[in-house]
Amino acid sequence: MDLAKFERQAGLATSAIFINYKQRDDLRWCLQQLEWLPEDIATTLFVDYLSRYKRNERSANIWLRTRCETMHKILKRFPVPLFHMSTETRRAALAREWADRCQLLLHQMTDYGHKQVDAKALISAVRQPADQWGICPALPSFEDYEARKAAGEFERDPSFYNAVLGAVCRLTDDKWWTRQLERMFRRYQEHAAIVVGKVRSGVSPYVSNKSLRDYKARKQIAQAWLNGNFVINRDHDLEMLLADAVATSVANPQNRRNELMVRMRGFEEYAKDNDYVGEFYTWTAPSRFHSYVKSKKGTSHANKRYQGASPRVTQRYLCHQWAKCRAALARNEVKFFGFRVVEPHHDGTPHWHLLLFVKPEQLRLLRSIMRRYALQHDKAELAPPKGHRGRNFQGYRPRFDFKTIDPERGSATGYIAKYIAKNIDGAYVADDFEAESSGIHGAEGVAAWASLWGLRQFQQIGGPSVTAWRELRRIREPLNSEDILETIRRTADNADWQRFIETMGGACLPRALRPVKLMKAIDEAANQYGEDITRLRGVMSATLGAITRIEGWEISRQGLGQTDGSAVAFESGDSRAAWSSDNNCTRGSKTPEKDQRLIAELKKLGVEACDLALLRQGAVINSEGSLIRLRRSGQTGAEMLIVSRATDAAEENNADFHDLDAITEAEQRQYIATERQRLRREAWKLMEEHQDGDIEDWINNQSSIELSQLAIEQLTDVLELERIETAMHNKRQRQQTQQQYWEDVEDYADF
């Protein structure tokens, strides 16, 4: 992008800022830095650079250099130019291409299935295209592979070869590649937004505005899909709307929050009765993981130590440090239990809150070991310059802070309740000071952040299995009263987590020694990759088992008593949601059946029935943040509702319209190309048969005027090609006749 376009985007004249020779040289250097960056990122960096340059030229140059270097590192992770991934259609095409590459390597290694290949050599070859992207399906451990293979371990237990086979199947599956590329592109966009400053306090805390809108749109699409499907069991004559089934599970934020609070209260009561003390810890990553930091005045500014880490990389670093900490605690035989909560800083960098209970005599040891690994790296940044230590110097506390729970000042559950609610639904949280917004709005950002980066927000440390707790609560009828299973079931049914811990053997007992375990079943080769699926069936003790889940459940668009369909055929994507018009409707109404189906779908989307006429005229309706339009298939004449995202600002609305138009045009081009090929083949066939009546019927029987015009166009092209071919054939014949004539003349002259 040239300087003039940058100036139009920034709304500033650079001639007023870059006056002398040195400043103009800085401008040329700036344009060189931004030359190979995507246009949107380059524009954002250029605008920010101008504002910084007016304040301090040197710091602006340093800031731009570091940010551009970070962006170049991010872009180098993609083995193809980024514009190849800019649309959903292009990403799908890329997925097919790279899946075919893995397929080709597989065929070359195995000679199309005729040659047996070593498992390690096979997966090493097939995964080469995926290694260029930095992705790979889960693989078994290859440690001591040769020795284990020679000992016959893999022949006795085929699970190793099955895992390798599953990985190969994924690598050659374009759907698996599509999911990976979609996730990579979303995370790239968010990472770029973090680098350029679009994710921070005062702009958009936790996640960018675009990612938050995408998350809400996906939630809305998912909810519409849940509302349009049933979960049924034909063997037991059971059915339930899928949305109701989800609402009764822990996927419901309210149920999730209530369960976490019950478990936290149970931990606290158990700790009190068994003489444990609680301590609350805050663990933060070093400064090099933070893109933007807050000043003492509360304003955010770029961090000069930032090295380009994404939130997922930061979380991996914290988990690695925590793993070393756990190993050290195990070596020192420190017994502890509690909860961990992961939440973002305003710039999206994760940090941890831990509420742990430990024996008083081991408290200082637990604290010191945790502090050692929290401060293991970049410790020098915590020390103030020599001679500048002020009264407010906190030492290591910006990185690692702790607070011992004083029962007289508040309960342990009260310490962590705010963090649980803040990171689920914002209930009972008036203000989110980190995001400088309301608690509900902040919770939406946190949920979008965790979903985008795939981070686990809550984790129980120690204690019995919460899955066993949930399965026991599904059993409503009493079991054998003499068995431990019934005793534990009653504690779970009464929502008494403290008593549940005690009957399960205590908070620190290893899970393998618990009296109640999960009962599981294995379905062999049950998924699309031919892998075994482990299903949860119930719970069992040493002498008794209880089935908590019946088999035969399936998701259906029809209830058990419906035969004509009751829900919509629904396909979701990042940028659109397609609805078919095949749904249940009232028979015998004066309104046409097709219109009744569309009206029913419009009501689900919050659109009045009277707006159907507007949609058929080409209007686009904005309903609660969704853009709704009607598309008519040129081949069958079927009508389809198209739903896409809508944004708040006018210019963002225009951008979404452009995205929708681009998708529509791409699909239309693909459809026209397919129809053109079909019509071309039919036109050649008709011309070979030389039947004029068939040609006229063929044109008139097309499903739309557009296809009829396209058929005439293809027929005209075929006629023109046939005319040209006939003319060329006649010309070749004349040339051959003339050549034969002169050859005869030469033969006669020789004679």
XYZ file of C-alpha atoms in Angstrom, residues 635 674-691 694-703 707-708 710-719 722:
42
model
C -31.515 -24.919 -10.368
C -20.623 -26.202 -12.743
C -23.778 -25.455 -14.724
C -21.777 -24.154 -17.670
C -19.852 -27.415 -17.885
C -23.066 -29.439 -17.691
C -24.796 -27.357 -20.355
C -21.722 -27.498 -22.597
C -21.759 -31.302 -22.505
C -25.495 -31.418 -23.222
C -25.119 -28.915 -26.086
C -22.439 -31.038 -27.779
C -24.605 -34.121 -27.377
C -27.589 -32.394 -28.973
C -25.494 -31.107 -31.863
C -24.208 -34.600 -32.530
C -27.797 -35.906 -32.700
C -28.899 -33.021 -35.021
C -32.461 -32.779 -33.637
C -34.855 -31.468 -28.832
C -32.742 -28.319 -28.753
C -35.815 -26.116 -28.372
C -37.230 -28.299 -25.599
C -33.843 -28.405 -23.902
C -33.689 -24.594 -23.706
C -37.298 -24.221 -22.537
C -37.022 -26.912 -19.860
C -34.276 -25.166 -17.915
C -35.302 -24.354 -14.326
C -30.012 -21.099 -16.989
C -31.921 -20.784 -20.274
C -26.656 -19.767 -20.196
C -27.844 -22.739 -22.305
C -28.288 -20.472 -25.353
C -24.809 -19.067 -24.723
C -23.270 -22.532 -24.577
C -25.178 -23.664 -27.660
C -23.968 -20.588 -29.555
C -20.395 -21.337 -28.517
C -20.765 -24.943 -29.639
C -22.187 -23.854 -33.004
C -18.384 -26.454 -34.949
